[in-house]
Amino acid sequence: MAKSGHRSGEEAFEVSVEAGNHGDASRLDDDGRPRRTGTMWTASAHIITAVIGAGVLSLAWVMAQLGWGPGLVAMVVFAAISYYTSTLLAECYRSGDPVSGKRNYTYTEAVRAFLGGAKVQFCGVIQYANLVGIAIGYTIAASISMLAIKRADCFHDKGHRSPCRSSSNPYMILFGAVQIIFSQIPDFDQIWWLSIVAAIMSFTYATIGLSLGISQTISHRGFRGTLTGVAAAADITSTQKVWRSLQAFGDISFAYSYAYILIEIQDTIKSPPPSESTVMKRATMVSVATTTVFYMLCGCMGYAAFGDDAPDNLLTGFGFYEPFWLLDVANAAIVVHLVGAYQVFVQPLFAFVETRAAARWPGSRFLSRELRVGPFVFSVFRLTWRTAFVCLTTVVAMLLPFFGDVVGLLGAVSFWPLTVYFPVEMYIAQQGVPRWSTRWVCLQTLSVACFLVSVAGAIGSTAGVIDAVKIHKPFSGY
């Protein structure tokens, strides 16, 4: 456990995702906060909303880089690692007794409770920087899907050889405007309905992508692709093959990333019995199993349909042109899903800033005076700062309008520290696992192996970003 002496220097990274303490005792939990109402199903909806996101659309491209053999193995391994480390992390929601111990409301607070020291600052920087990056990536992905609707209609009317070019900038601005509105929902527990809608949308577009892949595979009368993926040839050098393969690992890790909001999701689950960790483990099992099945199907059928020519975004890369209306439905579902997924990821960041501001200026009417309209709670500070955040991420997205490379880099940079390292270290500290014991050695081996994979993925994705920057003009929308 971290000593109390750590508190003063580490308060900067404390986050609270709940509203203030209010109401009579019968409506409060054991910590004096409003009674939590979440279940395994709402937690699963949050996880699925976070996990089955834009990353699923890049998995056909991932399979093309790695091939049938390494591609399938990589997806299964990443799924197993994500599930296992999530179960370790779920145990860290409470310090001490798993039923009555002190709650850790956020990922960073759990790190403080079990590890303390400079690791708290390191965790906070990585977590919140990654959340900002995801907000940017999802803005890009949503605009690409909105643009794809317009282009699909254009191709249907004018033919597949028509350029049908258009800028994604107006769609990024539109997505940002919608996020400004939804950002006025005050905290994580209040967006459960948005997560359920988003989860339904994720299944919708993943199913459409899967169906189109199956249809195209049947029309080809066989599976395309090779055991080892794209081969080095005239249009791709050996070095590019290596970079793309490494980037593919980054894409897979991004597709399974949600550990950095797991504690925040767990904090929405109603009080025991059963314990929050038990419910969260069940939700994790359901969610990871569900997403893995969808990932395998979408990635494999996309690769079977297009082989080594699979686009980096299955539904917007125009491997499919018809039926155009079905592509429109799929891309509309992606946009709706990303509206919810954006909120799932940024709510912890919003809460971090607002908690810090409330502690710095207690009693300020600028911070505390609120107007409630349905699920939305407006205050001058919340409206000002959250709007500024959404505008900033939108501008950066317009500056860097490429999808696959950003996805790979985000996944690679965040996978090891947030999905593996901190869960492993906190579990070791909580359970008192003896140094150099068999369990300790196995856990550390897993951590080191995942660190090497993250470094390799980051290198490959960085090379991809550099190449993309050379051909994209900032703010051009192309």
PDB file of C-alpha atoms in Angstrom, residues 177 179-185 350 354 366-367 369-371 376-391:
ATOM      1  CA  ALA A 177     -20.592  19.571 -32.615  1.00  0.00           C
ATOM      2  CA  GLN A 179     -19.801  15.602 -29.003  1.00  0.00           C
ATOM      3  CA  ILE A 180     -20.067  19.075 -27.483  1.00  0.00           C
ATOM      4  CA  ILE A 181     -23.718  18.313 -26.734  1.00  0.00           C
ATOM      5  CA  PHE A 182     -23.180  14.799 -25.340  1.00  0.00           C
ATOM      6  CA  SER A 183     -20.197  15.983 -23.325  1.00  0.00           C
ATOM      7  CA  GLN A 184     -22.622  17.828 -21.060  1.00  0.00           C
ATOM      8  CA  ILE A 185     -23.711  14.481 -19.577  1.00  0.00           C
ATOM      9  CA  PHE A 350     -13.431  15.142 -17.953  1.00  0.00           C
ATOM     10  CA  GLU A 354     -13.276  18.867 -12.922  1.00  0.00           C
ATOM     11  CA  PHE A 366     -18.493  29.218 -11.734  1.00  0.00           C
ATOM     12  CA  LEU A 367     -17.903  25.519 -11.026  1.00  0.00           C
ATOM     13  CA  ARG A 369     -23.905  26.342 -10.330  1.00  0.00           C
ATOM     14  CA  GLU A 370     -25.718  23.892 -12.592  1.00  0.00           C
ATOM     15  CA  LEU A 371     -28.790  23.596 -14.796  1.00  0.00           C
ATOM     16  CA  PHE A 376     -27.576  16.804 -19.380  1.00  0.00           C
ATOM     17  CA  VAL A 377     -26.189  18.967 -16.584  1.00  0.00           C
ATOM     18  CA  PHE A 378     -24.915  22.357 -17.698  1.00  0.00           C
ATOM     19  CA  SER A 379     -22.501  24.582 -15.808  1.00  0.00           C
ATOM     20  CA  VAL A 380     -20.410  27.449 -17.111  1.00  0.00           C
ATOM     21  CA  PHE A 381     -17.155  25.655 -16.346  1.00  0.00           C
ATOM     22  CA  ARG A 382     -18.239  22.284 -17.771  1.00  0.00           C
ATOM     23  CA  LEU A 383     -19.608  23.882 -20.912  1.00  0.00           C
ATOM     24  CA  THR A 384     -16.470  25.975 -21.401  1.00  0.00           C
ATOM     25  CA  TRP A 385     -13.778  23.390 -20.753  1.00  0.00           C
ATOM     26  CA  ARG A 386     -15.452  20.377 -22.363  1.00  0.00           C
ATOM     27  CA  THR A 387     -16.290  22.396 -25.462  1.00  0.00           C
ATOM     28  CA  ALA A 388     -12.672  23.557 -25.659  1.00  0.00           C
ATOM     29  CA  PHE A 389     -11.466  19.953 -25.383  1.00  0.00           C
ATOM     30  CA  VAL A 390     -13.754  18.724 -28.167  1.00  0.00           C
ATOM     31  CA  CYS A 391     -12.701  21.639 -30.395  1.00  0.00           C
TER      32      CYS A 391
END
